Structures are given as C-alpha cells and as structure tokens.
PDB file of C-alpha atoms in Angstrom:
ATOM      1  CA  UNK A 801       6.290  63.044  20.753  1.00 43.00           C
ATOM      2  CA  UNK A 802       8.214  61.457  17.911  1.00 43.00           C
ATOM      3  CA  UNK A 803       6.043  59.970  15.190  1.00 40.00           C
ATOM      4  CA  UNK A 804       6.975  56.527  13.843  1.00 41.00           C
ATOM      5  CA  UNK A 805       8.742  56.559  10.475  1.00 36.00           C
ATOM      6  CA  UNK A 806       6.553  55.102   7.717  1.00 36.00           C
ATOM      7  CA  UNK A 807       8.248  53.934   4.538  1.00 37.00           C
ATOM      8  CA  UNK A 808       6.630  52.890   1.267  1.00 41.00           C
ATOM      9  CA  UNK A 809       8.157  51.295  -1.801  1.00 45.00           C
ATOM     10  CA  UNK A 810       7.234  53.463  -4.728  1.00 48.00           C
ATOM     11  CA  UNK A 811       8.524  54.989  -7.954  1.00 46.00           C
ATOM     12  CA  UNK A 812       8.147  58.618  -8.969  1.00 44.00           C
ATOM     13  CA  UNK A 813       6.356  59.433 -12.202  1.00 43.00           C
ATOM     14  CA  UNK A 814       8.622  61.216 -14.703  1.00 42.00           C
ATOM     15  CA  UNK A 815       6.169  64.014 -15.472  1.00 45.00           C
ATOM     16  CA  UNK A 816       5.674  65.095 -11.844  1.00 43.00           C
ATOM     17  CA  UNK A 817       7.575  68.058 -10.353  1.00 46.00           C
ATOM     18  CA  UNK A 818      10.459  66.955  -8.175  1.00 44.00           C
ATOM     19  CA  UNK A 819       9.077  69.014  -5.307  1.00 44.00           C
ATOM     20  CA  UNK A 820       5.857  66.964  -5.208  1.00 44.00           C
ATOM     21  CA  UNK A 821       6.492  63.449  -6.534  1.00 46.00           C
ATOM     22  CA  UNK A 822       3.548  61.179  -7.200  1.00 44.00           C
ATOM     23  CA  UNK A 823       4.257  57.792  -5.638  1.00 44.00           C
ATOM     24  CA  UNK A 824       3.052  54.705  -7.517  1.00 43.00           C
ATOM     25  CA  UNK A 825       3.297  51.500  -5.416  1.00 50.00           C
ATOM     26  CA  UNK A 826       5.410  48.873  -7.174  1.00 64.00           C
ATOM     27  CA  UNK A 827       3.552  45.614  -7.741  1.00 82.00           C
ATOM     28  CA  UNK A 828       4.915  42.486  -6.135  1.00 92.00           C
ATOM     29  CA  UNK A 829       5.492  39.245  -8.114  1.00 95.00           C
ATOM     30  CA  UNK A 830       3.066  36.492  -7.153  1.00 96.00           C
ATOM     31  CA  UNK A 831       3.607  32.725  -7.120  1.00 97.00           C
ATOM     32  CA  UNK A 832       1.975  29.711  -5.485  1.00 97.00           C
ATOM     33  CA  UNK A 833       3.258  26.691  -3.584  1.00 98.00           C
ATOM     34  CA  UNK A 834       3.056  23.399  -5.486  1.00 97.00           C
ATOM     35  CA  UNK A 835       2.942  19.702  -4.543  1.00 96.00           C
ATOM     36  CA  UNK A 836       4.060  17.068  -7.037  1.00 97.00           C
ATOM     37  CA  UNK A 837       4.500  13.288  -6.983  1.00 96.00           C
ATOM     38  CA  UNK A 838       8.035  12.022  -7.654  1.00 95.00           C
ATOM     39  CA  UNK A 839       8.320  11.330 -11.378  1.00 95.00           C
ATOM     40  CA  UNK A 840       5.621  13.851 -12.229  1.00 96.00           C
ATOM     41  CA  UNK A 841       5.713  17.405 -13.630  1.00 97.00           C
ATOM     42  CA  UNK A 842       5.415  20.643 -11.675  1.00 98.00           C
ATOM     43  CA  UNK A 843       4.491  24.003 -13.230  1.00 98.00           C
ATOM     44  CA  UNK A 844       5.814  27.215 -11.641  1.00 98.00           C
ATOM     45  CA  UNK A 845       4.018  30.423 -12.606  1.00 98.00           C
ATOM     46  CA  UNK A 846       5.179  33.907 -11.664  1.00 97.00           C
ATOM     47  CA  UNK A 847       3.123  37.002 -12.502  1.00 96.00           C
ATOM     48  CA  UNK A 848       3.586  40.720 -11.940  1.00 94.00           C
ATOM     49  CA  UNK A 849       1.220  43.564 -12.771  1.00 91.00           C
ATOM     50  CA  UNK A 850       3.913  46.229 -13.279  1.00 85.00           C
ATOM     51  CA  UNK A 851       7.074  44.778 -14.823  1.00 81.00           C
ATOM     52  CA  UNK A 852       8.621  48.259 -15.163  1.00 80.00           C
ATOM     53  CA  UNK A 853      10.513  47.138 -18.293  1.00 83.00           C
ATOM     54  CA  UNK A 854      12.343  44.491 -16.262  1.00 88.00           C
ATOM     55  CA  UNK A 855      12.464  40.738 -16.949  1.00 90.00           C
ATOM     56  CA  UNK A 856      11.313  38.036 -14.582  1.00 94.00           C
ATOM     57  CA  UNK A 857      13.670  35.295 -13.416  1.00 96.00           C
ATOM     58  CA  UNK A 858      13.187  31.868 -11.833  1.00 97.00           C
ATOM     59  CA  UNK A 859      15.885  30.406  -9.542  1.00 97.00           C
ATOM     60  CA  UNK A 860      16.072  26.989  -7.873  1.00 97.00           C
ATOM     61  CA  UNK A 861      16.634  26.307  -4.125  1.00 97.00           C
ATOM     62  CA  UNK A 862      20.408  26.401  -4.740  1.00 95.00           C
ATOM     63  CA  UNK A 863      19.950  29.942  -6.144  1.00 95.00           C
ATOM     64  CA  UNK A 864      20.901  28.823  -9.636  1.00 96.00           C
ATOM     65  CA  UNK A 865      19.091  30.757 -12.342  1.00 96.00           C
ATOM     66  CA  UNK A 866      16.774  28.535 -14.387  1.00 97.00           C
ATOM     67  CA  UNK A 867      15.266  31.065 -16.795  1.00 96.00           C
ATOM     68  CA  UNK A 868      15.786  34.805 -17.235  1.00 95.00           C
ATOM     69  CA  UNK A 869      12.837  35.868 -19.340  1.00 93.00           C
ATOM     70  CA  UNK A 870      12.747  33.443 -22.237  1.00 93.00           C
ATOM     71  CA  UNK A 871      16.454  32.644 -21.975  1.00 94.00           C
ATOM     72  CA  UNK A 872      17.474  29.288 -20.524  1.00 94.00           C
ATOM     73  CA  UNK A 873      20.228  29.622 -17.932  1.00 94.00           C
ATOM     74  CA  UNK A 874      20.625  26.062 -16.607  1.00 91.00           C
ATOM     75  CA  UNK A 875      21.318  23.082 -18.843  1.00 90.00           C
ATOM     76  CA  UNK A 876      18.653  20.719 -17.595  1.00 92.00           C
ATOM     77  CA  UNK A 877      16.347  19.375 -20.287  1.00 94.00           C
ATOM     78  CA  UNK A 878      13.719  18.575 -17.655  1.00 96.00           C
ATOM     79  CA  UNK A 879      13.137  22.327 -17.241  1.00 97.00           C
ATOM     80  CA  UNK A 880      11.120  23.893 -20.037  1.00 97.00           C
ATOM     81  CA  UNK A 881       9.741  27.345 -20.757  1.00 97.00           C
ATOM     82  CA  UNK A 882       5.946  27.380 -20.844  1.00 97.00           C
ATOM     83  CA  UNK A 883       5.232  31.116 -21.193  1.00 96.00           C
ATOM     84  CA  UNK A 884       7.268  34.315 -21.174  1.00 95.00           C
ATOM     85  CA  UNK A 885       5.658  37.775 -21.383  1.00 94.00           C
ATOM     86  CA  UNK A 886       6.479  41.091 -19.694  1.00 92.00           C
ATOM     87  CA  UNK A 887       3.936  40.160 -16.995  1.00 94.00           C
ATOM     88  CA  UNK A 888       4.475  36.394 -16.656  1.00 96.00           C
ATOM     89  CA  UNK A 889       7.210  33.777 -16.559  1.00 97.00           C
ATOM     90  CA  UNK A 890       5.995  30.171 -16.352  1.00 97.00           C
ATOM     91  CA  UNK A 891       8.299  27.137 -16.435  1.00 97.00           C
ATOM     92  CA  UNK A 892       7.803  23.402 -15.913  1.00 98.00           C
ATOM     93  CA  UNK A 893      10.024  20.710 -14.394  1.00 98.00           C
ATOM     94  CA  UNK A 894       9.352  17.149 -15.549  1.00 97.00           C
ATOM     95  CA  UNK A 895      10.540  13.815 -14.089  1.00 97.00           C
ATOM     96  CA  UNK A 896      10.691  15.452 -10.676  1.00 97.00           C
ATOM     97  CA  UNK A 897      12.972  13.793  -8.113  1.00 96.00           C
ATOM     98  CA  UNK A 898      13.045  14.163  -4.338  1.00 95.00           C
ATOM     99  CA  UNK A 899      16.076  16.467  -4.487  1.00 94.00           C
ATOM    100  CA  UNK A 900      14.034  18.991  -6.511  1.00 96.00           C
ATOM    101  CA  UNK A 901      12.107  19.863  -3.355  1.00 96.00           C
ATOM    102  CA  UNK A 902      12.610  23.280  -1.845  1.00 97.00           C
ATOM    103  CA  UNK A 903      11.938  27.001  -2.247  1.00 98.00           C
ATOM    104  CA  UNK A 904      12.054  28.404  -5.778  1.00 98.00           C
ATOM    105  CA  UNK A 905      12.432  32.164  -6.206  1.00 98.00           C
ATOM    106  CA  UNK A 906      10.871  34.463  -8.789  1.00 97.00           C
ATOM    107  CA  UNK A 907      12.672  37.811  -9.060  1.00 96.00           C
ATOM    108  CA  UNK A 908      12.158  41.049 -10.955  1.00 94.00           C
ATOM    109  CA  UNK A 909      15.236  43.237 -11.089  1.00 88.00           C
ATOM    110  CA  UNK A 910      13.860  46.664 -10.260  1.00 86.00           C
ATOM    111  CA  UNK A 911      15.331  48.959  -7.634  1.00 84.00           C
ATOM    112  CA  UNK A 912      15.071  47.372  -5.192  1.00 88.00           C
ATOM    113  CA  UNK A 913      14.784  43.769  -6.463  1.00 91.00           C
ATOM    114  CA  UNK A 914      11.373  42.258  -5.736  1.00 93.00           C
ATOM    115  CA  UNK A 915      11.001  38.518  -5.126  1.00 95.00           C
ATOM    116  CA  UNK A 916       8.365  35.893  -4.430  1.00 97.00           C
ATOM    117  CA  UNK A 917       8.879  32.367  -3.127  1.00 97.00           C
ATOM    118  CA  UNK A 918       7.215  29.122  -4.242  1.00 98.00           C
ATOM    119  CA  UNK A 919       7.652  26.052  -2.050  1.00 98.00           C
ATOM    120  CA  UNK A 920       7.749  22.821  -4.092  1.00 98.00           C
ATOM    121  CA  UNK A 921       6.906  19.697  -2.083  1.00 97.00           C
ATOM    122  CA  UNK A 922       7.804  16.341  -3.658  1.00 97.00           C
ATOM    123  CA  UNK A 923       5.862  13.268  -2.513  1.00 97.00           C
ATOM    124  CA  UNK A 924       7.673   9.918  -2.359  1.00 96.00           C
ATOM    125  CA  UNK A 925       5.584   7.007  -3.703  1.00 96.00           C
ATOM    126  CA  UNK A 926       5.477   4.020  -1.302  1.00 97.00           C
ATOM    127  CA  UNK A 927       6.607   0.655  -2.639  1.00 96.00           C
ATOM    128  CA  UNK A 928       4.229  -2.311  -2.843  1.00 96.00           C
ATOM    129  CA  UNK A 929       3.915  -3.659   0.717  1.00 97.00           C
ATOM    130  CA  UNK A 930       5.404  -7.002   1.742  1.00 97.00           C
ATOM    131  CA  UNK A 931       3.982  -9.394   4.348  1.00 97.00           C
ATOM    132  CA  UNK A 932       6.268 -11.489   6.558  1.00 96.00           C
ATOM    133  CA  UNK A 933       5.446 -14.266   9.021  1.00 93.00           C
ATOM    134  CA  UNK A 934       3.138 -16.386   6.825  1.00 90.00           C
ATOM    135  CA  UNK A 935       5.903 -18.513   5.294  1.00 89.00           C
ATOM    136  CA  UNK A 936       5.445 -21.523   7.616  1.00 92.00           C
ATOM    137  CA  UNK A 937       2.125 -23.210   8.530  1.00 93.00           C
ATOM    138  CA  UNK A 938       0.620 -22.201  11.875  1.00 94.00           C
ATOM    139  CA  UNK A 939      -0.974 -24.743  14.229  1.00 93.00           C
ATOM    140  CA  UNK A 940      -4.614 -24.095  15.110  1.00 92.00           C
ATOM    141  CA  UNK A 941      -5.187 -22.200  18.387  1.00 93.00           C
ATOM    142  CA  UNK A 942      -1.689 -20.719  18.127  1.00 95.00           C
ATOM    143  CA  UNK A 943      -0.989 -16.992  17.663  1.00 96.00           C
ATOM    144  CA  UNK A 944      -0.190 -15.753  14.149  1.00 95.00           C
ATOM    145  CA  UNK A 945       2.271 -12.842  14.109  1.00 96.00           C
ATOM    146  CA  UNK A 946       2.485 -11.010  10.792  1.00 97.00           C
ATOM    147  CA  UNK A 947       4.461  -7.927   9.750  1.00 97.00           C
ATOM    148  CA  UNK A 948       3.760  -5.640   6.780  1.00 98.00           C
ATOM    149  CA  UNK A 949       6.454  -3.312   5.442  1.00 98.00           C
ATOM    150  CA  UNK A 950       6.554  -0.583   2.770  1.00 97.00           C
ATOM    151  CA  UNK A 951       9.499   1.684   1.885  1.00 97.00           C
ATOM    152  CA  UNK A 952       9.948   4.896  -0.078  1.00 96.00           C
ATOM    153  CA  UNK A 953       7.021   7.003   1.166  1.00 97.00           C
ATOM    154  CA  UNK A 954       7.253  10.730   1.853  1.00 97.00           C
ATOM    155  CA  UNK A 955       5.639  11.667   4.128  1.00 96.00           C
ATOM    156  CA  UNK A 956       5.337   8.341   5.963  1.00 97.00           C
ATOM    157  CA  UNK A 957       2.512   6.158   4.618  1.00 96.00           C
ATOM    158  CA  UNK A 958      -0.341   4.512   6.540  1.00 96.00           C
ATOM    159  CA  UNK A 959      -0.816   0.724   6.609  1.00 97.00           C
ATOM    160  CA  UNK A 960      -4.039  -1.208   7.292  1.00 96.00           C
ATOM    161  CA  UNK A 961      -4.906  -4.898   7.535  1.00 97.00           C
ATOM    162  CA  UNK A 962      -7.771  -7.210   6.575  1.00 97.00           C
ATOM    163  CA  UNK A 963      -8.433 -10.928   7.027  1.00 96.00           C
ATOM    164  CA  UNK A 964     -10.991 -11.773   4.402  1.00 94.00           C
ATOM    165  CA  UNK A 965     -13.462  -8.881   4.636  1.00 93.00           C
ATOM    166  CA  UNK A 966     -12.764  -8.186   8.317  1.00 94.00           C
ATOM    167  CA  UNK A 967     -10.526  -5.332   9.457  1.00 95.00           C
ATOM    168  CA  UNK A 968      -7.619  -6.313  11.725  1.00 95.00           C
ATOM    169  CA  UNK A 969      -6.356  -3.926  14.404  1.00 95.00           C
ATOM    170  CA  UNK A 970      -2.599  -3.536  14.316  1.00 92.00           C
ATOM    171  CA  UNK A 971      -0.401  -4.016  17.374  1.00 93.00           C
ATOM    172  CA  UNK A 972       1.856  -1.093  16.532  1.00 92.00           C
ATOM    173  CA  UNK A 973       3.464   0.852  13.688  1.00 95.00           C
ATOM    174  CA  UNK A 974       7.157   1.727  13.295  1.00 97.00           C
ATOM    175  CA  UNK A 975       8.502   4.501  11.044  1.00 97.00           C
ATOM    176  CA  UNK A 976      12.200   4.494  10.076  1.00 97.00           C
ATOM    177  CA  UNK A 977      13.978   6.994   7.840  1.00 96.00           C
ATOM    178  CA  UNK A 978      15.389   5.471   4.654  1.00 95.00           C
ATOM    179  CA  UNK A 979      19.144   5.736   3.901  1.00 94.00           C
ATOM    180  CA  UNK A 980      18.481   8.594   1.445  1.00 91.00           C
ATOM    181  CA  UNK A 981      17.384  10.755   4.376  1.00 92.00           C
ATOM    182  CA  UNK A 982      14.207  11.830   2.574  1.00 93.00           C
ATOM    183  CA  UNK A 983      11.742   8.926   2.511  1.00 96.00           C
ATOM    184  CA  UNK A 984      10.491   6.484   5.142  1.00 97.00           C
ATOM    185  CA  UNK A 985       9.952   2.761   5.693  1.00 98.00           C
ATOM    186  CA  UNK A 986       6.766   1.951   7.581  1.00 98.00           C
ATOM    187  CA  UNK A 987       6.170  -1.372   9.371  1.00 98.00           C
ATOM    188  CA  UNK A 988       2.948  -2.628  10.986  1.00 97.00           C
ATOM    189  CA  UNK A 989       2.303  -5.750  13.100  1.00 97.00           C
ATOM    190  CA  UNK A 990      -0.837  -7.810  13.735  1.00 97.00           C
ATOM    191  CA  UNK A 991      -1.437 -10.755  16.064  1.00 96.00           C
ATOM    192  CA  UNK A 992      -4.453 -13.068  16.187  1.00 95.00           C
ATOM    193  CA  UNK A 993      -5.331 -16.601  17.265  1.00 95.00           C
ATOM    194  CA  UNK A 994      -5.898 -18.904  14.289  1.00 95.00           C
ATOM    195  CA  UNK A 995      -8.612 -21.536  13.951  1.00 94.00           C
ATOM    196  CA  UNK A 996      -9.270 -24.363  11.507  1.00 91.00           C
ATOM    197  CA  UNK A 997     -11.430 -21.965   9.470  1.00 93.00           C
ATOM    198  CA  UNK A 998      -8.408 -19.697   8.903  1.00 94.00           C
ATOM    199  CA  UNK A 999      -6.765 -22.262   6.632  1.00 94.00           C
ATOM    200  CA  UNK A1000      -6.439 -20.705   3.163  1.00 94.00           C
ATOM    201  CA  UNK A1001      -7.753 -17.393   4.556  1.00 95.00           C
ATOM    202  CA  UNK A1002      -6.491 -14.325   2.696  1.00 96.00           C
ATOM    203  CA  UNK A1003      -4.695 -11.648   4.715  1.00 97.00           C
ATOM    204  CA  UNK A1004      -4.272  -8.287   2.963  1.00 97.00           C
ATOM    205  CA  UNK A1005      -2.022  -5.349   3.831  1.00 97.00           C
ATOM    206  CA  UNK A1006      -2.861  -2.056   2.119  1.00 97.00           C
ATOM    207  CA  UNK A1007      -0.766   1.121   1.989  1.00 96.00           C
ATOM    208  CA  UNK A1008      -2.562   4.478   1.834  1.00 95.00           C
ATOM    209  CA  UNK A1009      -0.700   7.614   0.730  1.00 95.00           C
ATOM    210  CA  UNK A1010      -1.513  10.959  -0.841  1.00 93.00           C
ATOM    211  CA  UNK A1011       0.891  10.255  -3.719  1.00 94.00           C
ATOM    212  CA  UNK A1012      -1.346   7.361  -4.838  1.00 93.00           C
ATOM    213  CA  UNK A1013      -4.096   9.889  -5.621  1.00 83.00           C
ATOM    214  CA  UNK A1014      -7.065   8.099  -4.043  1.00 78.00           C
ATOM    215  CA  UNK A1015      -5.946   4.683  -5.291  1.00 83.00           C
ATOM    216  CA  UNK A1016      -4.413   2.029  -3.073  1.00 83.00           C
ATOM    217  CA  UNK A1017      -1.536  -0.425  -3.203  1.00 94.00           C
ATOM    218  CA  UNK A1018      -1.877  -3.788  -1.444  1.00 96.00           C
ATOM    219  CA  UNK A1019      -0.481  -7.308  -1.049  1.00 97.00           C
ATOM    220  CA  UNK A1020      -2.446 -10.473  -0.199  1.00 97.00           C
ATOM    221  CA  UNK A1021      -1.116 -13.711   1.284  1.00 96.00           C
ATOM    222  CA  UNK A1022      -2.891 -16.968   2.137  1.00 95.00           C
ATOM    223  CA  UNK A1023      -2.513 -18.524   5.577  1.00 95.00           C
ATOM    224  CA  UNK A1024      -1.717 -22.211   6.024  1.00 94.00           C
ATOM    225  CA  UNK A1025      -3.158 -23.591   9.262  1.00 94.00           C
ATOM    226  CA  UNK A1026      -2.410 -27.097  10.564  1.00 93.00           C
ATOM    227  CA  UNK A1027      -5.439 -28.546  12.364  1.00 90.00           C
ATOM    228  CA  UNK A1028      -6.431 -31.849  13.925  1.00 89.00           C
ATOM    229  CA  UNK A1029      -7.901 -34.440  11.544  1.00 88.00           C
ATOM    230  CA  UNK A1030     -11.560 -35.446  11.328  1.00 86.00           C
ATOM    231  CA  UNK A1031     -13.032 -38.718  10.022  1.00 88.00           C
ATOM    232  CA  UNK A1032     -16.450 -40.144   9.212  1.00 90.00           C
ATOM    233  CA  UNK A1033     -17.735 -43.347   7.567  1.00 90.00           C
ATOM    234  CA  UNK A1034     -20.452 -43.183   4.904  1.00 90.00           C
ATOM    235  CA  UNK A1035     -22.248 -46.416   3.758  1.00 91.00           C
ATOM    236  CA  UNK A1036     -23.460 -46.911   0.168  1.00 90.00           C
ATOM    237  CA  UNK A1037     -26.315 -47.869   0.108  1.00 89.00           C
ATOM    238  CA  UNK A1038     -27.385 -46.256   3.356  1.00 86.00           C
ATOM    239  CA  UNK A1039     -29.429 -49.311   4.498  1.00 85.00           C
ATOM    240  CA  UNK A1040     -27.481 -52.459   3.529  1.00 85.00           C
ATOM    241  CA  UNK A1041     -29.233 -55.822   3.108  1.00 86.00           C
ATOM    242  CA  UNK A1042     -27.985 -59.388   3.058  1.00 88.00           C
ATOM    243  CA  UNK A1043     -26.840 -60.459  -0.400  1.00 89.00           C
ATOM    244  CA  UNK A1044     -26.253 -56.915  -1.634  1.00 89.00           C
ATOM    245  CA  UNK A1045     -23.012 -55.082  -2.352  1.00 91.00           C
ATOM    246  CA  UNK A1046     -21.860 -52.571   0.282  1.00 91.00           C
ATOM    247  CA  UNK A1047     -19.239 -49.825   0.182  1.00 91.00           C
ATOM    248  CA  UNK A1048     -17.995 -48.059   3.291  1.00 90.00           C
ATOM    249  CA  UNK A1049     -16.344 -44.748   2.441  1.00 90.00           C
ATOM    250  CA  UNK A1050     -13.930 -43.336   5.025  1.00 88.00           C
ATOM    251  CA  UNK A1051     -13.572 -39.573   4.644  1.00 86.00           C
ATOM    252  CA  UNK A1052     -10.685 -38.000   6.504  1.00 82.00           C
ATOM    253  CA  UNK A1053      -9.890 -34.289   6.528  1.00 84.00           C
ATOM    254  CA  UNK A1054      -6.993 -32.401   8.003  1.00 85.00           C
ATOM    255  CA  UNK A1055      -4.000 -30.246   7.316  1.00 85.00           C
ATOM    256  CA  UNK A1056      -1.493 -31.696   6.713  1.00 85.00           C
ATOM    257  CA  UNK A1057      -3.207 -34.488   4.731  1.00 74.00           C
ATOM    258  CA  UNK A1058      -4.327 -37.514   6.706  1.00 64.00           C
ATOM    259  CA  UNK A1059      -4.013 -41.257   6.211  1.00 61.00           C
ATOM    260  CA  UNK A1060      -6.666 -43.889   7.008  1.00 53.00           C
ATOM    261  CA  UNK A1061      -6.592 -47.487   8.183  1.00 46.00           C
ATOM    262  CA  UNK A1062      -9.204 -50.188   8.930  1.00 44.00           C
ATOM    263  CA  UNK A1063      -9.090 -53.771  10.257  1.00 43.00           C
ATOM    264  CA  UNK A1064      -9.771 -55.038   6.718  1.00 42.00           C
ATOM    265  CA  UNK A1065      -8.045 -54.428   3.432  1.00 41.00           C
ATOM    266  CA  UNK A1066      -8.363 -50.768   2.342  1.00 44.00           C
ATOM    267  CA  UNK A1067      -8.198 -49.622  -1.236  1.00 46.00           C
ATOM    268  CA  UNK A1068      -6.238 -46.514  -2.169  1.00 53.00           C
ATOM    269  CA  UNK A1069      -9.371 -44.379  -2.286  1.00 60.00           C
ATOM    270  CA  UNK A1070     -10.350 -45.225   1.322  1.00 79.00           C
ATOM    271  CA  UNK A1071     -13.290 -47.443   0.320  1.00 86.00           C
ATOM    272  CA  UNK A1072     -13.991 -50.775   2.014  1.00 88.00           C
ATOM    273  CA  UNK A1073     -15.945 -53.075  -0.338  1.00 89.00           C
ATOM    274  CA  UNK A1074     -18.256 -55.979   0.593  1.00 91.00           C
ATOM    275  CA  UNK A1075     -19.148 -57.676  -2.751  1.00 91.00           C
ATOM    276  CA  UNK A1076     -21.851 -59.937  -1.154  1.00 90.00           C
ATOM    277  CA  UNK A1077     -23.078 -59.128   2.349  1.00 90.00           C
ATOM    278  CA  UNK A1078     -23.977 -61.861   4.814  1.00 90.00           C
ATOM    279  CA  UNK A1079     -24.872 -61.830   8.503  1.00 89.00           C
ATOM    280  CA  UNK A1080     -21.328 -62.736   9.531  1.00 89.00           C
ATOM    281  CA  UNK A1081     -20.190 -59.319   8.248  1.00 89.00           C
ATOM    282  CA  UNK A1082     -22.149 -57.626  11.028  1.00 89.00           C
ATOM    283  CA  UNK A1083     -20.011 -55.783  13.538  1.00 91.00           C
ATOM    284  CA  UNK A1084     -18.243 -52.487  14.266  1.00 92.00           C
ATOM    285  CA  UNK A1085     -15.872 -51.101  11.650  1.00 91.00           C
ATOM    286  CA  UNK A1086     -13.241 -48.543  12.552  1.00 90.00           C
ATOM    287  CA  UNK A1087     -11.510 -45.932  10.419  1.00 88.00           C
ATOM    288  CA  UNK A1088      -8.547 -44.025  11.869  1.00 85.00           C
ATOM    289  CA  UNK A1089      -7.383 -40.712  10.421  1.00 84.00           C
ATOM    290  CA  UNK A1090      -3.828 -39.750  11.389  1.00 84.00           C
ATOM    291  CA  UNK A1091      -1.682 -36.708  10.759  1.00 83.00           C
ATOM    292  CA  UNK A1092       1.167 -34.897  12.488  1.00 84.00           C
ATOM    293  CA  UNK A1093      -1.514 -33.053  14.505  1.00 84.00           C
ATOM    294  CA  UNK A1094      -2.893 -36.292  16.012  1.00 86.00           C
ATOM    295  CA  UNK A1095      -5.349 -39.118  15.326  1.00 86.00           C
ATOM    296  CA  UNK A1096      -9.120 -39.508  15.311  1.00 88.00           C
ATOM    297  CA  UNK A1097     -11.310 -42.642  15.084  1.00 89.00           C
ATOM    298  CA  UNK A1098     -14.635 -43.023  13.256  1.00 90.00           C
ATOM    299  CA  UNK A1099     -16.849 -46.067  13.950  1.00 92.00           C
ATOM    300  CA  UNK A1100     -19.658 -47.678  11.979  1.00 91.00           C
ATOM    301  CA  UNK A1101     -21.974 -50.359  13.305  1.00 92.00           C
ATOM    302  CA  UNK A1102     -23.008 -52.757  10.525  1.00 91.00           C
ATOM    303  CA  UNK A1103     -26.116 -54.863  11.156  1.00 88.00           C
ATOM    304  CA  UNK A1104     -26.939 -57.057   8.197  1.00 85.00           C
ATOM    305  CA  UNK A1105     -30.665 -57.847   8.034  1.00 77.00           C
TER     306      UNK A1105
END
C-alpha cells in the first residue's frame, strides 16, 4: 500500500549534517480581524515569533504595499507606523472611509513567503432619522400614516417608534441600497387611529446601530389633531341673586380654534355681563362653539331669586 505523502514547512539548521537535517517549523505571522466606525482609526498588528532576518510588510486590499518594516511605501498621511521590530509591524489608519474595507495582508519574505490576512470591516453611521406624514393636521378618528427614514447605515440599521412613552408596532420596514453601493437607507411605517388626546402628542423615531456604540439617534415630531369643539357656560357667582352682578363665561375648546355666539351682546373674551340682575333676566342662555369640525351648543338656565 502506498503511504500518503506528508509535507512540512521547515528550515534546516546550519550546524546539522546534511544527511540528517534537523527541521525547525517556521512560525506563521499572526493578525486579527478589526471593525471600525467610518471616520475612526483602525490599528493593524502583525507579529511573528521567528522573523528569520526578514522584514514584515503590510499591504492593502488592492495589494499595494503600505509599510515594509519601518519604511513607508504608500503616500497616504492617514497611514502611520505605530511599531516596527523584527517580530512586529503595527500600523494605524485614521479617518477611515468605507472604501478602506477589505482584506489586509501581512507578509514575511522567507522561502516560501508566509502571509496572514486581517479583514477590516467599516461600519457606516446612520443619518439622523426623518419623519414624514405629520405635516398636515389629522382629523380625529382618522388613520395617521407616518414614515421614518434614515440613510447611510452599514449594515442596515434598525428603526423603532414611540408615541409618548408607548411603543408603536411598525407596519413594515424597507431596506434600499444607497447610490454608493455600500450603505443602506432604511424606511419604517406606522399606522394608528388618532383621538382628541393625540393632539400635541410626541411621536419619536429612533435608529439603533452598532456604529453608535450603545447610544441612539432619534427625531421627535408633534401631531396636530383636529377634533370637534366643546363648550360649557360657567356663572360667576355660582348662585346669582336679584340686584347682584352676574358674569356668564362661555368656554369653548377645539382644534382648530372655535368661535362663540349668544343671543345677547358678547364681549371679545366670551363673557356675558349682567350689571344688575332682575327677575326679567331669567331664562335659558345659549352659547354656540363652531369650528371647521362642526358646532356644539351649551345651555344655561338662569333663575333669578
């Protein structure tokens, strides 16, 4: 039976007889993969136990030499030498851009050449999210449809919604590649029925991404809800008597703002004034609050005693 051929990379010691060489395994350069946020700095370290009087070299993904030992080979001021010894070559790249991503190679030029790869991953920082669909007021009991969008993330970011302190479940998320072919635009939609209480409510869209390093980036918008008006009449004093002064205050609320009217003359602050009450003033007084959402009537029965 034929035995399988076993090969081993080794070098022969110079003081050993040629008939019985002593094989010393050649040490392999070691590197590590790195992840860096766009605009940040990445450090690439290459180490070897047995340099064998050879220099270490770093090359970029395009196979351009960056440093050979302590000698700069590429004119890029972002790339700096951090440490150069027979056993180590460490460089740094500052102001990292997305195109810096890829496999970097550390080589030691022995026979044969030994190499180690370091994969550099560049994270794209998502832009501040924008909310669309809140620009016009929404009528109460209608459905609000809002969209949140954030561009520039790599990998694609995650979006989440809140209305006040309550989480909103999205109706779907869309991920589209940006024109640069490297980053992504993420869009998320929510739908919910609005009520009168939602007027001036704050809706927040937050983007989560590993490049933000446990922080978050968000945008908040206030809702404007149009709702039907309300009206009520308040007397001052509460129990009017003949011969006394009486004020009837008509309070109307609504969005948009409401207007009021009564059978008698109304001052600009919606107060009806009786300077000196008598029994002939007894009767039912009506205040009407009107807006584009409709009208409502408040009544007050005055009985002068």
